């Protein structure tokens, strides 16, 4: 079967690679960023100085919130369209970069409606007006290397993964120094998100030699580097290893796609505001147990890279890592009230069945399977396959 392998045009990586922004040629750049961390850390100003030296006019759109909404995307689009940039730069956590990607789509095609871009691969060719640079400050989604942008519909309480090869950035700058100020809980959430990407990508029907080697390297590096980055945010070696691993996992899943950990995390995140990586980490071990009947051999291969010998060993090792970085073992422990959970259970399972990620899960779930998985992860019990 012929396969695609789509990655950013250029990836600059390593401590200090931020300065590679000086290689950009153009006239106008808009920097899209979050709610202040990158301004406070001086990176917005640093980017401005570097770009101004190349005679590029720079303007800033800041204030993108966690789990960016469609409203924020439209606000950014209205800002961008008046400035008419030829570069859009997403600088910050995945929220800022994903919002910037979606603003880019509307900037290129102002008549687009949000519903038009929800079906996978429905975005028309971009780059008629601007090209895109992603500079992440969290080590999780790997959005700097992916064809994905996740936008939240707050009214419906659900997250939409917008998927198109067009969304893969032209340039990614993966500099672990930007992550030094990341709080430890964000380090944990995002690091476990990256681990989930590698693990899910490894077992989809689209996984191949290209995506497997990236996922394998990401998994072994994350098990080593995440506890170190969590314990000491100033450990630049651990920060860069996590940043690279997140990008490798991003390239892997952007091509092999994902499975039902993401389908379900999109619902629990959209409904209850559980940070994405945290929701993934609570779901992942039980979904490994669910999928094992189909892909035990592949999980065993991955398990062997981290000193384990079976899918169950791998699931337990993830539970230990999760505990080591202070992430809860259930949604109940996270703080969701049982009666509200039960009210929303069916609708979350139904939406998860329709999520774009469900089609690539190695084992096709039924609605009852989704409910069973959600319930076990609510209670924190080991999944019993019905
Ligand atoms: P994710 O990558 O998981 O989507 P996010 O939603 O973009 O993460 O960011 C989560 C939180 O981490 C936000 O509060 C963000 O702050 P800003 O909105 O002010 O940027 C914060 N954050 C992200 N990267 C950070 C960094 N390197 N240092 C400090 N805070 C950071």
mmCIF file with all atom_site columns, C-alpha atoms in Angstrom, residues 41-243:
data_model
loop_
_atom_site.group_PDB
_atom_site.id
_atom_site.type_symbol
_atom_site.label_atom_id
_atom_site.label_alt_id
_atom_site.label_comp_id
_atom_site.label_asym_id
_atom_site.label_entity_id
_atom_site.label_seq_id
_atom_site.pdbx_PDB_ins_code
_atom_site.Cartn_x
_atom_site.Cartn_y
_atom_site.Cartn_z
_atom_site.occupancy
_atom_site.B_iso_or_equiv
_atom_site.pdbx_formal_charge
_atom_site.auth_seq_id
_atom_site.auth_comp_id
_atom_site.auth_asym_id
_atom_site.auth_atom_id
_atom_site.pdbx_PDB_model_num
ATOM 1   C CA . UNK A 1 41  ? 9.608   34.876 29.625 1.00 0.00 ? 41  UNK A CA 1
ATOM 2   C CA . UNK A 1 42  ? 10.762  37.417 27.021 1.00 0.00 ? 42  UNK A CA 1
ATOM 3   C CA . UNK A 1 43  ? 10.331  35.210 23.943 1.00 0.00 ? 43  UNK A CA 1
ATOM 4   C CA . UNK A 1 44  ? 7.740   37.412 22.241 1.00 0.00 ? 44  UNK A CA 1
ATOM 5   C CA . UNK A 1 45  ? 10.076  40.401 22.478 1.00 0.00 ? 45  UNK A CA 1
ATOM 6   C CA . UNK A 1 46  ? 13.054  38.273 21.412 1.00 0.00 ? 46  UNK A CA 1
ATOM 7   C CA . UNK A 1 47  ? 11.145  37.087 18.324 1.00 0.00 ? 47  UNK A CA 1
ATOM 8   C CA . UNK A 1 48  ? 10.161  40.655 17.500 1.00 0.00 ? 48  UNK A CA 1
ATOM 9   C CA . UNK A 1 49  ? 13.764  41.855 17.697 1.00 0.00 ? 49  UNK A CA 1
ATOM 10  C CA . UNK A 1 50  ? 15.033  39.003 15.490 1.00 0.00 ? 50  UNK A CA 1
ATOM 11  C CA . UNK A 1 51  ? 12.329  39.542 12.860 1.00 0.00 ? 51  UNK A CA 1
ATOM 12  C CA . UNK A 1 52  ? 12.602  43.352 12.902 1.00 0.00 ? 52  UNK A CA 1
ATOM 13  C CA . UNK A 1 53  ? 16.328  42.976 12.146 1.00 0.00 ? 53  UNK A CA 1
ATOM 14  C CA . UNK A 1 54  ? 15.241  41.275 8.899  1.00 0.00 ? 54  UNK A CA 1
ATOM 15  C CA . UNK A 1 55  ? 12.886  44.205 8.150  1.00 0.00 ? 55  UNK A CA 1
ATOM 16  C CA . UNK A 1 56  ? 9.804   42.155 8.984  1.00 0.00 ? 56  UNK A CA 1
ATOM 17  C CA . UNK A 1 57  ? 6.951   44.107 10.616 1.00 0.00 ? 57  UNK A CA 1
ATOM 18  C CA . UNK A 1 58  ? 5.575   42.263 13.621 1.00 0.00 ? 58  UNK A CA 1
ATOM 19  C CA . UNK A 1 59  ? 2.262   42.399 15.450 1.00 0.00 ? 59  UNK A CA 1
ATOM 20  C CA . UNK A 1 60  ? 1.062   40.318 18.375 1.00 0.00 ? 60  UNK A CA 1
ATOM 21  C CA . UNK A 1 61  ? -2.268  38.572 18.985 1.00 0.00 ? 61  UNK A CA 1
ATOM 22  C CA . UNK A 1 62  ? -2.202  37.341 22.570 1.00 0.00 ? 62  UNK A CA 1
ATOM 23  C CA . UNK A 1 63  ? -4.673  35.986 25.089 1.00 0.00 ? 63  UNK A CA 1
ATOM 24  C CA . UNK A 1 64  ? -5.411  32.573 23.530 1.00 0.00 ? 64  UNK A CA 1
ATOM 25  C CA . UNK A 1 65  ? -6.916  30.486 26.327 1.00 0.00 ? 65  UNK A CA 1
ATOM 26  C CA . UNK A 1 66  ? -6.342  26.795 27.113 1.00 0.00 ? 66  UNK A CA 1
ATOM 27  C CA . UNK A 1 67  ? -8.536  24.642 24.840 1.00 0.00 ? 67  UNK A CA 1
ATOM 28  C CA . UNK A 1 68  ? -9.105  27.521 22.403 1.00 0.00 ? 68  UNK A CA 1
ATOM 29  C CA . UNK A 1 69  ? -12.661 28.150 21.317 1.00 0.00 ? 69  UNK A CA 1
ATOM 30  C CA . UNK A 1 70  ? -14.078 28.907 17.904 1.00 0.00 ? 70  UNK A CA 1
ATOM 31  C CA . UNK A 1 71  ? -14.810 32.458 19.184 1.00 0.00 ? 71  UNK A CA 1
ATOM 32  C CA . UNK A 1 72  ? -11.113 33.028 19.927 1.00 0.00 ? 72  UNK A CA 1
ATOM 33  C CA . UNK A 1 73  ? -10.208 31.751 16.475 1.00 0.00 ? 73  UNK A CA 1
ATOM 34  C CA . UNK A 1 74  ? -12.622 34.217 14.865 1.00 0.00 ? 74  UNK A CA 1
ATOM 35  C CA . UNK A 1 75  ? -11.313 37.082 16.998 1.00 0.00 ? 75  UNK A CA 1
ATOM 36  C CA . UNK A 1 76  ? -7.775  36.252 15.878 1.00 0.00 ? 76  UNK A CA 1
ATOM 37  C CA . UNK A 1 77  ? -8.829  35.926 12.251 1.00 0.00 ? 77  UNK A CA 1
ATOM 38  C CA . UNK A 1 78  ? -10.420 39.410 12.324 1.00 0.00 ? 78  UNK A CA 1
ATOM 39  C CA . UNK A 1 79  ? -7.197  40.786 13.802 1.00 0.00 ? 79  UNK A CA 1
ATOM 40  C CA . UNK A 1 80  ? -4.974  39.019 11.279 1.00 0.00 ? 80  UNK A CA 1
ATOM 41  C CA . UNK A 1 81  ? -6.953  39.883 8.174  1.00 0.00 ? 81  UNK A CA 1
ATOM 42  C CA . UNK A 1 82  ? -6.452  43.609 8.728  1.00 0.00 ? 82  UNK A CA 1
ATOM 43  C CA . UNK A 1 83  ? -2.692  43.253 9.210  1.00 0.00 ? 83  UNK A CA 1
ATOM 44  C CA . UNK A 1 84  ? -2.218  41.014 6.119  1.00 0.00 ? 84  UNK A CA 1
ATOM 45  C CA . UNK A 1 85  ? 0.830   39.011 7.254  1.00 0.00 ? 85  UNK A CA 1
ATOM 46  C CA . UNK A 1 86  ? 2.863   36.700 5.046  1.00 0.00 ? 86  UNK A CA 1
ATOM 47  C CA . UNK A 1 87  ? 3.943   34.684 8.103  1.00 0.00 ? 87  UNK A CA 1
ATOM 48  C CA . UNK A 1 88  ? 1.804   33.428 10.958 1.00 0.00 ? 88  UNK A CA 1
ATOM 49  C CA . UNK A 1 89  ? 3.816   32.329 13.990 1.00 0.00 ? 89  UNK A CA 1
ATOM 50  C CA . UNK A 1 90  ? 2.224   30.245 16.725 1.00 0.00 ? 90  UNK A CA 1
ATOM 51  C CA . UNK A 1 91  ? 4.397   30.750 19.823 1.00 0.00 ? 91  UNK A CA 1
ATOM 52  C CA . UNK A 1 92  ? 3.513   29.052 23.099 1.00 0.00 ? 92  UNK A CA 1
ATOM 53  C CA . UNK A 1 93  ? 1.619   25.985 24.234 1.00 0.00 ? 93  UNK A CA 1
ATOM 54  C CA . UNK A 1 94  ? -0.406  23.887 21.868 1.00 0.00 ? 94  UNK A CA 1
ATOM 55  C CA . UNK A 1 95  ? -3.484  26.027 22.515 1.00 0.00 ? 95  UNK A CA 1
ATOM 56  C CA . UNK A 1 96  ? -1.830  29.104 20.983 1.00 0.00 ? 96  UNK A CA 1
ATOM 57  C CA . UNK A 1 97  ? -0.407  27.142 18.046 1.00 0.00 ? 97  UNK A CA 1
ATOM 58  C CA . UNK A 1 98  ? -3.648  25.260 17.316 1.00 0.00 ? 98  UNK A CA 1
ATOM 59  C CA . UNK A 1 99  ? -5.656  28.483 17.447 1.00 0.00 ? 99  UNK A CA 1
ATOM 60  C CA . UNK A 1 100 ? -3.119  30.105 15.103 1.00 0.00 ? 100 UNK A CA 1
ATOM 61  C CA . UNK A 1 101 ? -3.483  27.196 12.658 1.00 0.00 ? 101 UNK A CA 1
ATOM 62  C CA . UNK A 1 102 ? -7.267  27.642 12.578 1.00 0.00 ? 102 UNK A CA 1
ATOM 63  C CA . UNK A 1 103 ? -6.945  31.450 12.213 1.00 0.00 ? 103 UNK A CA 1
ATOM 64  C CA . UNK A 1 104 ? -4.648  30.756 9.242  1.00 0.00 ? 104 UNK A CA 1
ATOM 65  C CA . UNK A 1 105 ? -7.377  28.704 7.522  1.00 0.00 ? 105 UNK A CA 1
ATOM 66  C CA . UNK A 1 106 ? -9.923  31.525 7.892  1.00 0.00 ? 106 UNK A CA 1
ATOM 67  C CA . UNK A 1 107 ? -7.345  34.135 6.806  1.00 0.00 ? 107 UNK A CA 1
ATOM 68  C CA . UNK A 1 108 ? -6.720  32.152 3.611  1.00 0.00 ? 108 UNK A CA 1
ATOM 69  C CA . UNK A 1 109 ? -10.434 31.457 3.016  1.00 0.00 ? 109 UNK A CA 1
ATOM 70  C CA . UNK A 1 110 ? -12.526 34.147 4.780  1.00 0.00 ? 110 UNK A CA 1
ATOM 71  C CA . UNK A 1 111 ? -15.841 32.646 3.641  1.00 0.00 ? 111 UNK A CA 1
ATOM 72  C CA . UNK A 1 112 ? -15.129 29.317 5.333  1.00 0.00 ? 112 UNK A CA 1
ATOM 73  C CA . UNK A 1 113 ? -17.589 28.114 7.965  1.00 0.00 ? 113 UNK A CA 1
ATOM 74  C CA . UNK A 1 114 ? -16.427 26.078 10.953 1.00 0.00 ? 114 UNK A CA 1
ATOM 75  C CA . UNK A 1 115 ? -18.642 23.121 9.900  1.00 0.00 ? 115 UNK A CA 1
ATOM 76  C CA . UNK A 1 116 ? -16.863 23.068 6.504  1.00 0.00 ? 116 UNK A CA 1
ATOM 77  C CA . UNK A 1 117 ? -13.518 22.110 8.027  1.00 0.00 ? 117 UNK A CA 1
ATOM 78  C CA . UNK A 1 118 ? -14.661 19.490 10.553 1.00 0.00 ? 118 UNK A CA 1
ATOM 79  C CA . UNK A 1 119 ? -14.672 16.579 8.066  1.00 0.00 ? 119 UNK A CA 1
ATOM 80  C CA . UNK A 1 120 ? -11.072 15.283 7.909  1.00 0.00 ? 120 UNK A CA 1
ATOM 81  C CA . UNK A 1 121 ? -8.934  16.495 4.978  1.00 0.00 ? 121 UNK A CA 1
ATOM 82  C CA . UNK A 1 122 ? -11.477 19.074 3.816  1.00 0.00 ? 122 UNK A CA 1
ATOM 83  C CA . UNK A 1 123 ? -9.265  22.197 4.015  1.00 0.00 ? 123 UNK A CA 1
ATOM 84  C CA . UNK A 1 124 ? -8.379  23.719 0.642  1.00 0.00 ? 124 UNK A CA 1
ATOM 85  C CA . UNK A 1 125 ? -4.709  24.455 -0.222 1.00 0.00 ? 125 UNK A CA 1
ATOM 86  C CA . UNK A 1 126 ? -3.224  27.029 2.158  1.00 0.00 ? 126 UNK A CA 1
ATOM 87  C CA . UNK A 1 127 ? -0.108  29.207 1.658  1.00 0.00 ? 127 UNK A CA 1
ATOM 88  C CA . UNK A 1 128 ? -1.665  31.603 -0.854 1.00 0.00 ? 128 UNK A CA 1
ATOM 89  C CA . UNK A 1 129 ? -1.382  34.439 1.666  1.00 0.00 ? 129 UNK A CA 1
ATOM 90  C CA . UNK A 1 130 ? 0.881   33.239 4.466  1.00 0.00 ? 130 UNK A CA 1
ATOM 91  C CA . UNK A 1 131 ? 3.166   30.462 5.648  1.00 0.00 ? 131 UNK A CA 1
ATOM 92  C CA . UNK A 1 132 ? 3.258   29.057 9.158  1.00 0.00 ? 132 UNK A CA 1
ATOM 93  C CA . UNK A 1 133 ? 5.900   28.725 11.871 1.00 0.00 ? 133 UNK A CA 1
ATOM 94  C CA . UNK A 1 134 ? 5.277   26.815 15.101 1.00 0.00 ? 134 UNK A CA 1
ATOM 95  C CA . UNK A 1 135 ? 7.421   27.396 18.192 1.00 0.00 ? 135 UNK A CA 1
ATOM 96  C CA . UNK A 1 136 ? 6.115   25.244 21.060 1.00 0.00 ? 136 UNK A CA 1
ATOM 97  C CA . UNK A 1 137 ? 6.683   25.997 24.735 1.00 0.00 ? 137 UNK A CA 1
ATOM 98  C CA . UNK A 1 138 ? 5.123   22.753 26.006 1.00 0.00 ? 138 UNK A CA 1
ATOM 99  C CA . UNK A 1 139 ? 6.310   19.238 25.181 1.00 0.00 ? 139 UNK A CA 1
ATOM 100 C CA . UNK A 1 140 ? 3.077   17.428 24.472 1.00 0.00 ? 140 UNK A CA 1
ATOM 101 C CA . UNK A 1 141 ? 0.941   17.651 21.405 1.00 0.00 ? 141 UNK A CA 1
ATOM 102 C CA . UNK A 1 142 ? 3.762   17.950 18.910 1.00 0.00 ? 142 UNK A CA 1
ATOM 103 C CA . UNK A 1 143 ? 1.484   20.325 17.027 1.00 0.00 ? 143 UNK A CA 1
ATOM 104 C CA . UNK A 1 144 ? 4.590   21.919 15.520 1.00 0.00 ? 144 UNK A CA 1
ATOM 105 C CA . UNK A 1 145 ? 4.891   18.767 13.423 1.00 0.00 ? 145 UNK A CA 1
ATOM 106 C CA . UNK A 1 146 ? 1.292   17.717 12.924 1.00 0.00 ? 146 UNK A CA 1
ATOM 107 C CA . UNK A 1 147 ? -1.580  18.103 10.510 1.00 0.00 ? 147 UNK A CA 1
ATOM 108 C CA . UNK A 1 148 ? -3.977  18.723 13.407 1.00 0.00 ? 148 UNK A CA 1
ATOM 109 C CA . UNK A 1 149 ? -5.576  21.644 15.256 1.00 0.00 ? 149 UNK A CA 1
ATOM 110 C CA . UNK A 1 150 ? -8.017  20.990 18.095 1.00 0.00 ? 150 UNK A CA 1
ATOM 111 C CA . UNK A 1 151 ? -10.741 23.594 18.618 1.00 0.00 ? 151 UNK A CA 1
ATOM 112 C CA . UNK A 1 152 ? -13.357 23.447 21.384 1.00 0.00 ? 152 UNK A CA 1
ATOM 113 C CA . UNK A 1 153 ? -17.077 24.069 21.000 1.00 0.00 ? 153 UNK A CA 1
ATOM 114 C CA . UNK A 1 154 ? -17.918 25.258 24.514 1.00 0.00 ? 154 UNK A CA 1
ATOM 115 C CA . UNK A 1 155 ? -21.674 25.209 23.934 1.00 0.00 ? 155 UNK A CA 1
ATOM 116 C CA . UNK A 1 156 ? -21.661 21.519 22.987 1.00 0.00 ? 156 UNK A CA 1
ATOM 117 C CA . UNK A 1 157 ? -18.856 20.669 25.417 1.00 0.00 ? 157 UNK A CA 1
ATOM 118 C CA . UNK A 1 158 ? -16.827 18.836 22.794 1.00 0.00 ? 158 UNK A CA 1
ATOM 119 C CA . UNK A 1 159 ? -13.482 19.219 21.068 1.00 0.00 ? 159 UNK A CA 1
ATOM 120 C CA . UNK A 1 160 ? -13.072 18.994 17.322 1.00 0.00 ? 160 UNK A CA 1
ATOM 121 C CA . UNK A 1 161 ? -9.815  17.726 15.876 1.00 0.00 ? 161 UNK A CA 1
ATOM 122 C CA . UNK A 1 162 ? -9.397  19.562 12.549 1.00 0.00 ? 162 UNK A CA 1
ATOM 123 C CA . UNK A 1 163 ? -7.215  17.336 10.386 1.00 0.00 ? 163 UNK A CA 1
ATOM 124 C CA . UNK A 1 164 ? -5.552  18.229 7.089  1.00 0.00 ? 164 UNK A CA 1
ATOM 125 C CA . UNK A 1 165 ? -2.061  17.789 5.620  1.00 0.00 ? 165 UNK A CA 1
ATOM 126 C CA . UNK A 1 166 ? -2.335  21.509 4.796  1.00 0.00 ? 166 UNK A CA 1
ATOM 127 C CA . UNK A 1 167 ? -2.028  22.314 8.507  1.00 0.00 ? 167 UNK A CA 1
ATOM 128 C CA . UNK A 1 168 ? 1.472   20.883 8.866  1.00 0.00 ? 168 UNK A CA 1
ATOM 129 C CA . UNK A 1 169 ? 3.708   23.904 9.639  1.00 0.00 ? 169 UNK A CA 1
ATOM 130 C CA . UNK A 1 170 ? 6.314   25.094 7.151  1.00 0.00 ? 170 UNK A CA 1
ATOM 131 C CA . UNK A 1 171 ? 8.841   25.532 9.942  1.00 0.00 ? 171 UNK A CA 1
ATOM 132 C CA . UNK A 1 172 ? 9.025   24.091 13.451 1.00 0.00 ? 172 UNK A CA 1
ATOM 133 C CA . UNK A 1 173 ? 11.433  25.415 16.070 1.00 0.00 ? 173 UNK A CA 1
ATOM 134 C CA . UNK A 1 174 ? 11.902  22.919 18.895 1.00 0.00 ? 174 UNK A CA 1
ATOM 135 C CA . UNK A 1 175 ? 13.962  24.665 21.558 1.00 0.00 ? 175 UNK A CA 1
ATOM 136 C CA . UNK A 1 176 ? 13.708  23.098 25.032 1.00 0.00 ? 176 UNK A CA 1
ATOM 137 C CA . UNK A 1 177 ? 14.830  26.329 26.668 1.00 0.00 ? 177 UNK A CA 1
ATOM 138 C CA . UNK A 1 178 ? 11.298  27.724 26.174 1.00 0.00 ? 178 UNK A CA 1
ATOM 139 C CA . UNK A 1 179 ? 9.984   24.959 28.425 1.00 0.00 ? 179 UNK A CA 1
ATOM 140 C CA . UNK A 1 180 ? 12.052  25.887 31.464 1.00 0.00 ? 180 UNK A CA 1
ATOM 141 C CA . UNK A 1 181 ? 9.260   27.994 32.952 1.00 0.00 ? 181 UNK A CA 1
ATOM 142 C CA . UNK A 1 182 ? 6.558   25.371 32.328 1.00 0.00 ? 182 UNK A CA 1
ATOM 143 C CA . UNK A 1 183 ? 4.888   24.528 35.688 1.00 0.00 ? 183 UNK A CA 1
ATOM 144 C CA . UNK A 1 184 ? 5.382   20.938 36.835 1.00 0.00 ? 184 UNK A CA 1
ATOM 145 C CA . UNK A 1 185 ? 1.694   19.984 36.431 1.00 0.00 ? 185 UNK A CA 1
ATOM 146 C CA . UNK A 1 186 ? 1.763   21.209 32.803 1.00 0.00 ? 186 UNK A CA 1
ATOM 147 C CA . UNK A 1 187 ? 5.023   19.268 32.298 1.00 0.00 ? 187 UNK A CA 1
ATOM 148 C CA . UNK A 1 188 ? 3.250   16.131 33.545 1.00 0.00 ? 188 UNK A CA 1
ATOM 149 C CA . UNK A 1 189 ? 0.061   16.629 31.522 1.00 0.00 ? 189 UNK A CA 1
ATOM 150 C CA . UNK A 1 190 ? 1.791   17.463 28.272 1.00 0.00 ? 190 UNK A CA 1
ATOM 151 C CA . UNK A 1 191 ? 4.503   14.811 28.661 1.00 0.00 ? 191 UNK A CA 1
ATOM 152 C CA . UNK A 1 192 ? 1.883   12.101 29.152 1.00 0.00 ? 192 UNK A CA 1
ATOM 153 C CA . UNK A 1 193 ? 0.033   13.463 26.125 1.00 0.00 ? 193 UNK A CA 1
ATOM 154 C CA . UNK A 1 194 ? 3.181   12.935 24.026 1.00 0.00 ? 194 UNK A CA 1
ATOM 155 C CA . UNK A 1 195 ? 3.499   9.393  25.405 1.00 0.00 ? 195 UNK A CA 1
ATOM 156 C CA . UNK A 1 196 ? -0.109  8.697  24.431 1.00 0.00 ? 196 UNK A CA 1
ATOM 157 C CA . UNK A 1 197 ? 0.513   9.953  20.891 1.00 0.00 ? 197 UNK A CA 1
ATOM 158 C CA . UNK A 1 198 ? 3.420   7.573  20.407 1.00 0.00 ? 198 UNK A CA 1
ATOM 159 C CA . UNK A 1 199 ? 1.517   4.625  21.901 1.00 0.00 ? 199 UNK A CA 1
ATOM 160 C CA . UNK A 1 200 ? -1.646  5.215  19.906 1.00 0.00 ? 200 UNK A CA 1
ATOM 161 C CA . UNK A 1 201 ? 0.178   5.894  16.625 1.00 0.00 ? 201 UNK A CA 1
ATOM 162 C CA . UNK A 1 202 ? 2.155   2.660  17.048 1.00 0.00 ? 202 UNK A CA 1
ATOM 163 C CA . UNK A 1 203 ? -0.915  0.432  16.819 1.00 0.00 ? 203 UNK A CA 1
ATOM 164 C CA . UNK A 1 204 ? -3.171  2.073  14.217 1.00 0.00 ? 204 UNK A CA 1
ATOM 165 C CA . UNK A 1 205 ? -3.726  0.348  10.849 1.00 0.00 ? 205 UNK A CA 1
ATOM 166 C CA . UNK A 1 206 ? -1.720  3.183  9.219  1.00 0.00 ? 206 UNK A CA 1
ATOM 167 C CA . UNK A 1 207 ? 1.431   2.628  11.304 1.00 0.00 ? 207 UNK A CA 1
ATOM 168 C CA . UNK A 1 208 ? 4.469   1.774  9.173  1.00 0.00 ? 208 UNK A CA 1
ATOM 169 C CA . UNK A 1 209 ? 8.270   1.743  9.309  1.00 0.00 ? 209 UNK A CA 1
ATOM 170 C CA . UNK A 1 210 ? 8.420   5.542  9.184  1.00 0.00 ? 210 UNK A CA 1
ATOM 171 C CA . UNK A 1 211 ? 5.972   6.175  12.006 1.00 0.00 ? 211 UNK A CA 1
ATOM 172 C CA . UNK A 1 212 ? 7.061   3.197  14.157 1.00 0.00 ? 212 UNK A CA 1
ATOM 173 C CA . UNK A 1 213 ? 10.686  4.258  14.557 1.00 0.00 ? 213 UNK A CA 1
ATOM 174 C CA . UNK A 1 214 ? 9.612   7.728  15.685 1.00 0.00 ? 214 UNK A CA 1
ATOM 175 C CA . UNK A 1 215 ? 7.106   6.295  18.164 1.00 0.00 ? 215 UNK A CA 1
ATOM 176 C CA . UNK A 1 216 ? 9.613   3.812  19.587 1.00 0.00 ? 216 UNK A CA 1
ATOM 177 C CA . UNK A 1 217 ? 12.229  6.505  20.205 1.00 0.00 ? 217 UNK A CA 1
ATOM 178 C CA . UNK A 1 218 ? 9.644   8.844  21.713 1.00 0.00 ? 218 UNK A CA 1
ATOM 179 C CA . UNK A 1 219 ? 8.363   6.187  24.147 1.00 0.00 ? 219 UNK A CA 1
ATOM 180 C CA . UNK A 1 220 ? 11.777  5.190  25.454 1.00 0.00 ? 220 UNK A CA 1
ATOM 181 C CA . UNK A 1 221 ? 12.908  8.827  25.788 1.00 0.00 ? 221 UNK A CA 1
ATOM 182 C CA . UNK A 1 222 ? 9.736   9.910  27.607 1.00 0.00 ? 222 UNK A CA 1
ATOM 183 C CA . UNK A 1 223 ? 10.020  7.166  30.237 1.00 0.00 ? 223 UNK A CA 1
ATOM 184 C CA . UNK A 1 224 ? 13.545  8.440  31.009 1.00 0.00 ? 224 UNK A CA 1
ATOM 185 C CA . UNK A 1 225 ? 13.159  12.182 30.641 1.00 0.00 ? 225 UNK A CA 1
ATOM 186 C CA . UNK A 1 226 ? 9.669   12.972 31.951 1.00 0.00 ? 226 UNK A CA 1
ATOM 187 C CA . UNK A 1 227 ? 10.395  12.240 35.647 1.00 0.00 ? 227 UNK A CA 1
ATOM 188 C CA . UNK A 1 228 ? 13.622  14.289 35.366 1.00 0.00 ? 228 UNK A CA 1
ATOM 189 C CA . UNK A 1 229 ? 11.914  17.278 33.677 1.00 0.00 ? 229 UNK A CA 1
ATOM 190 C CA . UNK A 1 230 ? 9.070   17.058 36.208 1.00 0.00 ? 230 UNK A CA 1
ATOM 191 C CA . UNK A 1 231 ? 11.474  16.994 39.176 1.00 0.00 ? 231 UNK A CA 1
ATOM 192 C CA . UNK A 1 232 ? 13.612  19.882 37.935 1.00 0.00 ? 232 UNK A CA 1
ATOM 193 C CA . UNK A 1 233 ? 12.285  22.192 35.248 1.00 0.00 ? 233 UNK A CA 1
ATOM 194 C CA . UNK A 1 234 ? 15.710  23.739 34.809 1.00 0.00 ? 234 UNK A CA 1
ATOM 195 C CA . UNK A 1 235 ? 17.229  20.433 33.702 1.00 0.00 ? 235 UNK A CA 1
ATOM 196 C CA . UNK A 1 236 ? 17.771  21.535 30.112 1.00 0.00 ? 236 UNK A CA 1
ATOM 197 C CA . UNK A 1 237 ? 18.883  18.119 28.918 1.00 0.00 ? 237 UNK A CA 1
ATOM 198 C CA . UNK A 1 238 ? 15.625  16.551 30.133 1.00 0.00 ? 238 UNK A CA 1
ATOM 199 C CA . UNK A 1 239 ? 13.637  19.497 28.745 1.00 0.00 ? 239 UNK A CA 1
ATOM 200 C CA . UNK A 1 240 ? 15.189  19.134 25.285 1.00 0.00 ? 240 UNK A CA 1
ATOM 201 C CA . UNK A 1 241 ? 14.762  15.335 25.302 1.00 0.00 ? 241 UNK A CA 1
ATOM 202 C CA . UNK A 1 242 ? 11.066  15.781 26.136 1.00 0.00 ? 242 UNK A CA 1
ATOM 203 C CA . UNK A 1 243 ? 10.684  18.504 23.513 1.00 0.00 ? 243 UNK A CA 1
#
